[in-house]
mmCIF file of C-alpha atoms in Angstrom:
data_model
loop_
_atom_site.group_PDB
_atom_site.id
_atom_site.type_symbol
_atom_site.label_atom_id
_atom_site.label_comp_id
_atom_site.label_asym_id
_atom_site.label_seq_id
_atom_site.Cartn_x
_atom_site.Cartn_y
_atom_site.Cartn_z
ATOM 1 C CA MET M 1 17.159 -39.764 13.256
ATOM 2 C CA ALA M 2 20.577 -38.755 11.985
ATOM 3 C CA TYR M 3 22.016 -38.976 8.495
ATOM 4 C CA PRO M 4 21.862 -41.252 6.479
ATOM 5 C CA HIS M 5 18.478 -42.401 7.763
ATOM 6 C CA THR M 6 17.215 -38.808 7.518
ATOM 7 C CA ARG M 7 17.908 -37.142 4.188
ATOM 8 C CA PRO M 8 15.860 -33.889 3.804
ATOM 9 C CA ARG M 9 16.994 -33.670 0.187
ATOM 10 C CA ARG M 10 14.832 -36.682 -0.682
ATOM 11 C CA MET M 11 11.731 -34.447 -0.512
ATOM 12 C CA ARG M 12 13.451 -31.763 -2.627
ATOM 13 C CA ARG M 13 14.511 -34.192 -5.383
ATOM 14 C CA ASP M 14 11.423 -34.002 -7.620
ATOM 15 C CA ASP M 15 8.928 -31.325 -8.545
ATOM 16 C CA PHE M 16 5.965 -33.362 -7.334
ATOM 17 C CA SER M 17 7.314 -33.765 -3.786
ATOM 18 C CA ARG M 18 8.481 -30.161 -3.610
ATOM 19 C CA ARG M 19 4.932 -29.120 -4.496
ATOM 20 C CA LEU M 20 3.360 -31.457 -1.961
ATOM 21 C CA MET M 21 5.305 -30.002 0.964
ATOM 22 C CA ARG M 22 5.259 -26.342 -0.152
ATOM 23 C CA GLU M 23 4.219 -24.301 2.913
ATOM 24 C CA HIS M 24 3.205 -20.997 1.311
ATOM 25 C CA ARG M 25 1.677 -20.060 -2.036
ATOM 26 C CA LEU M 26 1.237 -16.739 -3.781
ATOM 27 C CA SER M 27 -1.798 -16.026 -5.926
ATOM 28 C CA ALA M 28 -3.590 -13.075 -7.476
ATOM 29 C CA ASP M 29 -5.851 -13.117 -4.415
ATOM 30 C CA ASP M 30 -2.961 -11.808 -2.360
ATOM 31 C CA LEU M 31 -2.332 -8.731 -4.533
ATOM 32 C CA ILE M 32 -3.513 -5.129 -4.400
ATOM 33 C CA LEU M 33 -2.580 -2.785 -7.253
ATOM 34 C CA PRO M 34 -1.600 0.789 -6.331
ATOM 35 C CA VAL M 35 -2.609 3.237 -9.053
ATOM 36 C CA PHE M 36 -1.905 6.925 -9.669
ATOM 37 C CA VAL M 37 -4.714 8.999 -11.108
ATOM 38 C CA ARG M 38 -4.397 12.512 -12.593
ATOM 39 C CA GLU M 39 -6.647 15.061 -14.187
ATOM 40 C CA GLY M 40 -7.363 15.101 -17.935
ATOM 41 C CA GLU M 41 -8.674 12.744 -20.545
ATOM 42 C CA SER M 42 -6.721 10.061 -22.393
ATOM 43 C CA VAL M 43 -3.609 11.194 -20.555
ATOM 44 C CA ARG M 44 -0.823 8.896 -19.347
ATOM 45 C CA GLU M 45 2.476 10.033 -17.892
ATOM 46 C CA SER M 46 5.478 7.835 -17.261
ATOM 47 C CA ILE M 47 7.183 8.055 -13.893
ATOM 48 C CA GLY M 48 10.944 8.186 -14.443
ATOM 49 C CA SER M 49 11.873 6.602 -11.109
ATOM 50 C CA MET M 50 9.263 3.827 -11.476
ATOM 51 C CA PRO M 51 9.662 2.305 -14.958
ATOM 52 C CA GLY M 52 6.444 0.681 -16.152
ATOM 53 C CA VAL M 53 4.217 2.698 -13.752
ATOM 54 C CA GLU M 54 2.157 5.606 -15.076
ATOM 55 C CA ARG M 55 -0.097 8.399 -13.901
ATOM 56 C CA LEU M 56 -3.421 7.870 -15.651
ATOM 57 C CA SER M 57 -6.483 9.979 -16.258
ATOM 58 C CA ILE M 58 -9.711 8.445 -15.045
ATOM 59 C CA ASP M 59 -10.748 7.062 -18.461
ATOM 60 C CA LEU M 60 -7.444 5.169 -18.799
ATOM 61 C CA LEU M 61 -7.587 4.120 -15.155
ATOM 62 C CA LEU M 62 -10.860 2.324 -15.966
ATOM 63 C CA LYS M 63 -9.102 0.341 -18.690
ATOM 64 C CA LEU M 64 -6.359 -0.627 -16.233
ATOM 65 C CA ALA M 65 -9.098 -1.732 -13.830
ATOM 66 C CA ASP M 66 -10.558 -3.903 -16.569
ATOM 67 C CA GLU M 67 -7.209 -5.691 -16.820
ATOM 68 C CA ALA M 68 -6.904 -6.083 -13.026
ATOM 69 C CA VAL M 69 -10.381 -7.630 -12.855
ATOM 70 C CA GLU M 70 -9.609 -10.014 -15.712
ATOM 71 C CA LEU M 71 -6.467 -11.148 -13.902
ATOM 72 C CA GLY M 72 -8.375 -11.762 -10.678
ATOM 73 C CA ILE M 73 -6.820 -8.955 -8.604
ATOM 74 C CA PRO M 74 -9.273 -8.182 -5.765
ATOM 75 C CA ALA M 75 -8.610 -4.494 -5.217
ATOM 76 C CA LEU M 76 -6.944 -1.266 -6.306
ATOM 77 C CA ALA M 77 -5.400 1.328 -4.022
ATOM 78 C CA LEU M 78 -6.020 4.823 -5.368
ATOM 79 C CA PHE M 79 -3.514 7.692 -5.118
ATOM 80 C CA PRO M 80 -4.421 11.062 -6.673
ATOM 81 C CA VAL M 81 -1.941 13.468 -8.274
ATOM 82 C CA THR M 82 -3.212 16.885 -7.206
ATOM 83 C CA PRO M 83 -2.538 19.857 -9.531
ATOM 84 C CA PRO M 84 -0.369 22.511 -7.867
ATOM 85 C CA GLU M 85 -3.158 25.081 -8.018
ATOM 86 C CA ALA M 86 -5.435 22.854 -5.945
ATOM 87 C CA LYS M 87 -2.940 22.516 -3.079
ATOM 88 C CA SER M 88 -3.240 24.685 0.033
ATOM 89 C CA LEU M 89 -2.124 25.018 3.618
ATOM 90 C CA ASP M 90 -5.462 23.604 4.875
ATOM 91 C CA ALA M 91 -5.564 20.797 2.245
ATOM 92 C CA ALA M 92 -9.292 21.501 1.637
ATOM 93 C CA GLU M 93 -9.209 19.776 -1.766
ATOM 94 C CA ALA M 94 -8.807 16.480 0.123
ATOM 95 C CA TRP M 95 -12.516 16.420 0.999
ATOM 96 C CA ASN M 96 -13.913 18.131 -2.106
ATOM 97 C CA PRO M 97 -16.874 15.958 -3.199
ATOM 98 C CA GLN M 98 -15.867 16.644 -6.817
ATOM 99 C CA GLY M 99 -12.172 16.076 -6.150
ATOM 100 C CA LEU M 100 -10.078 13.772 -8.279
ATOM 101 C CA ALA M 101 -10.027 10.873 -5.869
ATOM 102 C CA GLN M 102 -13.780 11.071 -5.279
ATOM 103 C CA ARG M 103 -14.576 11.140 -9.029
ATOM 104 C CA ALA M 104 -12.220 8.228 -9.608
ATOM 105 C CA VAL M 105 -13.898 6.164 -6.901
ATOM 106 C CA ARG M 106 -17.345 6.768 -8.397
ATOM 107 C CA ALA M 107 -16.106 5.831 -11.851
ATOM 108 C CA LEU M 108 -14.397 2.694 -10.667
ATOM 109 C CA LYS M 109 -17.384 1.471 -8.670
ATOM 110 C CA ALA M 110 -19.753 2.182 -11.553
ATOM 111 C CA ARG M 111 -17.577 0.181 -13.934
ATOM 112 C CA HIS M 112 -16.667 -2.678 -11.559
ATOM 113 C CA PRO M 113 -18.954 -2.852 -8.511
ATOM 114 C CA GLY M 114 -17.212 -5.992 -7.264
ATOM 115 C CA LEU M 115 -13.681 -4.589 -7.463
ATOM 116 C CA GLY M 116 -12.393 -3.365 -4.082
ATOM 117 C CA VAL M 117 -11.469 0.323 -4.080
ATOM 118 C CA ILE M 118 -9.087 1.448 -1.365
ATOM 119 C CA THR M 119 -8.449 5.166 -0.875
ATOM 120 C CA ASP M 120 -5.488 6.888 0.742
ATOM 121 C CA VAL M 121 -6.481 9.096 3.669
ATOM 122 C CA ALA M 122 -3.623 11.556 4.148
ATOM 123 C CA LEU M 123 -3.050 15.214 3.341
ATOM 124 C CA ASP M 124 0.363 15.207 1.710
ATOM 125 C CA PRO M 125 -0.953 15.260 -1.910
ATOM 126 C CA PHE M 126 -3.035 18.315 -1.010
ATOM 127 C CA THR M 127 -0.697 20.464 1.122
ATOM 128 C CA THR M 128 1.655 23.077 -0.250
ATOM 129 C CA HIS M 129 4.362 21.874 2.123
ATOM 130 C CA GLY M 130 4.082 18.118 1.346
ATOM 131 C CA GLN M 131 3.527 17.026 4.931
ATOM 132 C CA ASP M 132 0.797 14.482 5.817
ATOM 133 C CA GLY M 133 -0.957 16.929 8.119
ATOM 134 C CA LEU M 134 -1.576 20.561 8.942
ATOM 135 C CA ILE M 135 1.297 22.574 10.341
ATOM 136 C CA ASP M 136 1.690 25.322 12.919
ATOM 137 C CA ALA M 137 3.799 28.494 12.617
ATOM 138 C CA SER M 138 6.967 26.553 13.417
ATOM 139 C CA GLY M 139 6.281 23.915 10.701
ATOM 140 C CA TYR M 140 5.352 21.211 13.217
ATOM 141 C CA VAL M 141 2.598 18.843 12.076
ATOM 142 C CA VAL M 142 -0.266 19.326 14.547
ATOM 143 C CA ASN M 143 -2.173 16.202 15.487
ATOM 144 C CA ASP M 144 -5.730 16.966 16.527
ATOM 145 C CA GLU M 145 -6.438 19.569 13.822
ATOM 146 C CA THR M 146 -5.101 17.123 11.276
ATOM 147 C CA VAL M 147 -7.382 14.377 12.558
ATOM 148 C CA GLU M 148 -10.371 16.653 12.024
ATOM 149 C CA ALA M 149 -9.331 17.133 8.389
ATOM 150 C CA LEU M 150 -8.726 13.405 7.916
ATOM 151 C CA VAL M 151 -12.221 12.628 9.174
ATOM 152 C CA LYS M 152 -13.681 14.922 6.537
ATOM 153 C CA GLN M 153 -11.518 13.314 3.867
ATOM 154 C CA ALA M 154 -12.460 9.787 4.910
ATOM 155 C CA LEU M 155 -16.168 10.646 4.942
ATOM 156 C CA SER M 156 -15.940 12.127 1.449
ATOM 157 C CA HIS M 157 -14.333 8.907 0.212
ATOM 158 C CA ALA M 158 -16.987 6.726 1.863
ATOM 159 C CA GLU M 159 -19.757 8.877 0.411
ATOM 160 C CA ALA M 160 -18.173 8.474 -3.054
ATOM 161 C CA GLY M 161 -18.362 4.689 -2.629
ATOM 162 C CA ALA M 162 -14.914 3.649 -1.419
ATOM 163 C CA ASP M 163 -14.932 0.149 0.083
ATOM 164 C CA VAL M 164 -11.867 0.758 2.245
ATOM 165 C CA VAL M 165 -10.394 3.992 3.607
ATOM 166 C CA ALA M 166 -6.716 3.719 4.460
ATOM 167 C CA PRO M 167 -5.343 6.388 6.805
ATOM 168 C CA SER M 168 -1.628 6.536 6.055
ATOM 169 C CA ASP M 169 -0.807 9.656 8.049
ATOM 170 C CA MET M 170 0.291 8.163 11.445
ATOM 171 C CA MET M 171 -1.579 10.763 13.485
ATOM 172 C CA ASP M 172 -2.578 9.655 17.001
ATOM 173 C CA GLY M 173 -6.260 8.792 17.457
ATOM 174 C CA ARG M 174 -7.329 9.109 13.844
ATOM 175 C CA ILE M 175 -8.633 5.552 13.515
ATOM 176 C CA GLY M 176 -11.113 5.995 16.373
ATOM 177 C CA ALA M 177 -12.228 9.402 15.084
ATOM 178 C CA ILE M 178 -12.756 8.082 11.551
ATOM 179 C CA ARG M 179 -14.563 4.978 12.771
ATOM 180 C CA SER M 180 -16.921 7.032 14.925
ATOM 181 C CA ALA M 181 -17.639 9.426 12.033
ATOM 182 C CA LEU M 182 -18.304 6.571 9.585
ATOM 183 C CA GLU M 183 -20.709 4.911 12.036
ATOM 184 C CA ALA M 184 -22.526 8.184 12.718
ATOM 185 C CA ALA M 185 -22.931 8.797 8.976
ATOM 186 C CA GLY M 186 -24.315 5.329 8.350
ATOM 187 C CA HIS M 187 -21.200 3.961 6.599
ATOM 188 C CA ILE M 188 -21.153 0.884 8.774
ATOM 189 C CA HIS M 189 -19.702 -1.362 6.071
ATOM 190 C CA THR M 190 -16.765 0.913 5.139
ATOM 191 C CA ARG M 191 -13.597 -0.849 6.164
ATOM 192 C CA ILE M 192 -10.522 0.831 7.635
ATOM 193 C CA LEU M 193 -7.041 -0.283 6.569
ATOM 194 C CA ALA M 194 -4.806 1.431 9.122
ATOM 195 C CA TYR M 195 -1.232 2.178 8.174
ATOM 196 C CA SER M 196 -0.326 1.281 11.754
ATOM 197 C CA ALA M 197 3.388 0.607 11.414
ATOM 198 C CA LYS M 198 4.486 3.117 8.794
ATOM 199 C CA TYR M 199 8.154 3.868 9.090
ATOM 200 C CA ALA M 200 10.033 7.075 8.269
ATOM 201 C CA SER M 201 11.766 5.182 5.495
ATOM 202 C CA SER M 202 14.094 6.334 2.759
ATOM 203 C CA PHE M 203 12.403 3.889 0.344
ATOM 204 C CA TYR M 204 9.487 6.245 -0.448
ATOM 205 C CA GLY M 205 11.264 8.596 -2.839
ATOM 206 C CA PRO M 206 9.808 7.395 -6.165
ATOM 207 C CA PHE M 207 6.277 7.458 -4.733
ATOM 208 C CA ARG M 208 6.651 11.119 -3.800
ATOM 209 C CA ASP M 209 7.770 11.799 -7.352
ATOM 210 C CA ALA M 210 4.710 9.983 -8.602
ATOM 211 C CA VAL M 211 2.155 11.971 -6.585
ATOM 212 C CA GLY M 212 4.017 15.235 -6.905
ATOM 213 C CA SER M 213 4.752 15.868 -3.237
ATOM 214 C CA ALA M 214 8.543 15.536 -3.412
ATOM 215 C CA GLY M 215 9.033 19.099 -4.545
ATOM 216 C CA ASN M 216 6.689 20.445 -1.880
ATOM 217 C CA LEU M 217 8.403 18.505 0.903
ATOM 218 C CA GLY M 218 11.864 19.621 -0.266
ATOM 219 C CA LYS M 219 14.431 18.907 2.424
ATOM 220 C CA GLY M 220 11.757 18.334 5.043
ATOM 221 C CA ASN M 221 11.147 14.991 6.710
ATOM 222 C CA LYS M 222 8.394 13.096 8.526
ATOM 223 C CA TYR M 223 10.285 11.966 11.576
ATOM 224 C CA THR M 224 7.868 13.489 14.068
ATOM 225 C CA TYR M 225 5.013 11.256 13.060
ATOM 226 C CA GLN M 226 6.246 8.268 11.057
ATOM 227 C CA MET M 227 8.049 5.544 13.008
ATOM 228 C CA ASP M 228 11.746 5.276 13.679
ATOM 229 C CA PRO M 229 13.211 2.419 11.587
ATOM 230 C CA ALA M 230 15.149 1.305 14.668
ATOM 231 C CA ASN M 231 11.961 0.407 16.586
ATOM 232 C CA SER M 232 10.072 -2.868 16.698
ATOM 233 C CA ASP M 233 8.209 -3.011 20.013
ATOM 234 C CA GLU M 234 6.661 0.376 19.207
ATOM 235 C CA ALA M 235 5.038 -1.135 16.095
ATOM 236 C CA LEU M 236 3.115 -3.606 18.275
ATOM 237 C CA ARG M 237 1.829 -0.771 20.441
ATOM 238 C CA GLU M 238 0.697 1.212 17.382
ATOM 239 C CA VAL M 239 -1.049 -1.793 15.865
ATOM 240 C CA GLY M 240 -2.809 -2.601 19.119
ATOM 241 C CA LEU M 241 -4.076 0.936 19.491
ATOM 242 C CA ASP M 242 -5.433 1.004 15.932
ATOM 243 C CA LEU M 243 -7.218 -2.316 16.343
ATOM 244 C CA ASP M 244 -8.728 -1.153 19.598
ATOM 245 C CA GLU M 245 -9.968 2.020 17.855
ATOM 246 C CA GLY M 246 -11.777 0.067 15.123
ATOM 247 C CA ALA M 247 -9.288 -0.793 12.343
ATOM 248 C CA ASP M 248 -10.307 -3.834 10.293
ATOM 249 C CA MET M 249 -6.882 -4.367 8.800
ATOM 250 C CA VAL M 250 -3.414 -3.120 9.645
ATOM 251 C CA MET M 251 -0.541 -2.211 7.392
ATOM 252 C CA VAL M 252 3.241 -2.571 7.740
ATOM 253 C CA LYS M 253 5.172 -0.276 5.393
ATOM 254 C CA PRO M 254 7.720 -0.761 3.799
ATOM 255 C CA GLY M 255 7.876 -4.475 3.043
ATOM 256 C CA LEU M 256 11.180 -6.373 2.615
ATOM 257 C CA PRO M 257 13.273 -4.323 5.142
ATOM 258 C CA TYR M 258 10.501 -4.866 7.771
ATOM 259 C CA LEU M 259 9.598 -8.538 7.513
ATOM 260 C CA ASP M 260 10.463 -9.003 11.197
ATOM 261 C CA ILE M 261 7.738 -6.485 12.029
ATOM 262 C CA VAL M 262 5.245 -8.330 9.824
ATOM 263 C CA ARG M 263 5.944 -11.595 11.619
ATOM 264 C CA ARG M 264 5.665 -10.013 15.099
ATOM 265 C CA VAL M 265 2.391 -8.239 14.223
ATOM 266 C CA LYS M 266 0.800 -11.381 12.798
ATOM 267 C CA ASP M 267 1.941 -13.554 15.727
ATOM 268 C CA ARG M 268 0.747 -11.087 18.331
ATOM 269 C CA PHE M 269 -2.630 -10.030 16.927
ATOM 270 C CA GLY M 270 -3.684 -12.502 14.250
ATOM 271 C CA ALA M 271 -5.549 -9.650 12.532
ATOM 272 C CA PRO M 272 -5.649 -9.153 8.755
ATOM 273 C CA THR M 273 -2.127 -7.862 8.100
ATOM 274 C CA PHE M 274 -1.227 -6.070 4.873
ATOM 275 C CA VAL M 275 2.174 -5.042 3.608
ATOM 276 C CA TYR M 276 3.113 -2.300 1.151
ATOM 277 C CA GLN M 277 5.984 -3.269 -1.102
ATOM 278 C CA VAL M 278 6.900 0.372 -1.644
ATOM 279 C CA SER M 279 8.144 2.341 -4.605
ATOM 280 C CA GLY M 280 11.790 2.140 -3.653
ATOM 281 C CA GLU M 281 11.644 -1.644 -3.435
ATOM 282 C CA TYR M 282 10.012 -1.808 -6.869
ATOM 283 C CA ALA M 283 12.524 0.650 -8.337
ATOM 284 C CA MET M 284 15.527 -1.341 -7.079
ATOM 285 C CA LEU M 285 14.284 -4.614 -8.577
ATOM 286 C CA LYS M 286 13.294 -2.911 -11.795
ATOM 287 C CA ALA M 287 16.627 -1.140 -12.189
ATOM 288 C CA ALA M 288 18.598 -4.322 -11.514
ATOM 289 C CA ALA M 289 16.492 -6.225 -14.034
ATOM 290 C CA GLN M 290 16.856 -3.573 -16.710
ATOM 291 C CA ASN M 291 20.610 -3.755 -16.261
ATOM 292 C CA GLY M 292 20.526 -7.501 -16.736
ATOM 293 C CA TRP M 293 21.753 -8.139 -13.194
ATOM 294 C CA LEU M 294 18.661 -10.036 -11.996
ATOM 295 C CA ASP M 295 15.888 -12.138 -13.457
ATOM 296 C CA GLU M 296 12.937 -9.782 -12.921
ATOM 297 C CA ARG M 297 10.172 -12.390 -12.837
ATOM 298 C CA ALA M 298 12.104 -14.650 -10.451
ATOM 299 C CA VAL M 299 13.121 -11.962 -7.967
ATOM 300 C CA ALA M 300 9.774 -10.156 -8.032
ATOM 301 C CA LEU M 301 7.838 -13.346 -7.263
ATOM 302 C CA GLU M 302 10.422 -14.393 -4.671
ATOM 303 C CA SER M 303 10.172 -11.034 -2.910
ATOM 304 C CA LEU M 304 6.365 -11.228 -2.853
ATOM 305 C CA LEU M 305 6.453 -14.798 -1.565
ATOM 306 C CA SER M 306 8.813 -13.786 1.214
ATOM 307 C CA ILE M 307 6.361 -11.140 2.345
ATOM 308 C CA LYS M 308 3.571 -13.661 2.335
ATOM 309 C CA ARG M 309 5.754 -16.119 4.242
ATOM 310 C CA ALA M 310 6.429 -13.511 6.888
ATOM 311 C CA GLY M 311 2.694 -13.360 7.684
ATOM 312 C CA ALA M 312 1.112 -10.942 5.222
ATOM 313 C CA ASP M 313 -2.455 -11.608 4.137
ATOM 314 C CA ALA M 314 -2.275 -9.143 1.225
ATOM 315 C CA ILE M 315 0.441 -7.117 -0.516
ATOM 316 C CA LEU M 316 0.193 -3.737 -2.171
ATOM 317 C CA THR M 317 2.674 -3.976 -5.012
ATOM 318 C CA TYR M 318 3.411 -2.224 -8.298
ATOM 319 C CA TYR M 319 4.145 -5.724 -9.571
ATOM 320 C CA ALA M 320 0.540 -6.803 -9.111
ATOM 321 C CA LEU M 321 -0.375 -7.001 -12.784
ATOM 322 C CA ASP M 322 2.846 -8.658 -13.811
ATOM 323 C CA ALA M 323 2.732 -11.050 -10.898
ATOM 324 C CA ALA M 324 -0.854 -12.044 -11.663
ATOM 325 C CA ARG M 325 0.126 -12.774 -15.274
ATOM 326 C CA TRP M 326 3.212 -14.721 -14.274
ATOM 327 C CA LEU M 327 1.256 -16.767 -11.726
ATOM 328 C CA ARG M 328 -1.360 -17.558 -14.349
ATOM 329 C CA ALA M 329 1.192 -18.769 -16.933
#
């Protein structure tokens, strides 16, 4: 029927009717907290480009995990800050059983067995050149040799107790290789969160500062393995390949600039679809809020809800703790 018989504003008039017809809801269950861990004891370092986010030693990371559990956040995503002296061309520190990430996993699972621990499987924190893989003499990131290294890294994480390994490197065939290795080693319950549609985005800068790879990468780029921001159909192909190879969940990264990709992936595959609201997205909102230009709570929750509305089942966000508190209030 036409106006005045149909008045959509009638349902928007009162809080009770707005609530009754609300299509999407955000809760702590949707949130994953990315955390940066560093060597040392009782050490915390602020990250200039990510106000409110810190690099923490393992003992302080455990206290942060206590807070996440109390707020009902289901999982943490762990990113190690590798000391310069531990970096190398072959990234061997990535699969050191006594490496920083491996020790952090064991500590987290001992403290909170029910908290999901997700580990990053990529070589960029461990290479002297800052690329996500091994390079040849020309500086090109080689695929198959990198996959062999990633398999060793993923196995070391599973052996340490990681619940989810998350290859974020965008090498071809790495999901199948990791899945086969996990099965062969008896890690049949270890889940794989595949960064399937990870774009060569300019929104990653603060993250690279946080993990200490920005200086190693220098003026280099990752265009030969991360996806072209202009492409959408290609994302569906990448997601399909990773699911066929044994991924349990797929990731779209970044978040807000790629909501069309999230929607297409969810509609096509119906698989658990995660989104990373990346460091640059966080930094923009934080800076605008600190300047008094935006209401931080309102825009942060709105941005997270928009990602959920687009089809995301879970969101990695540096706002996880704040959002969980705001949603509880």
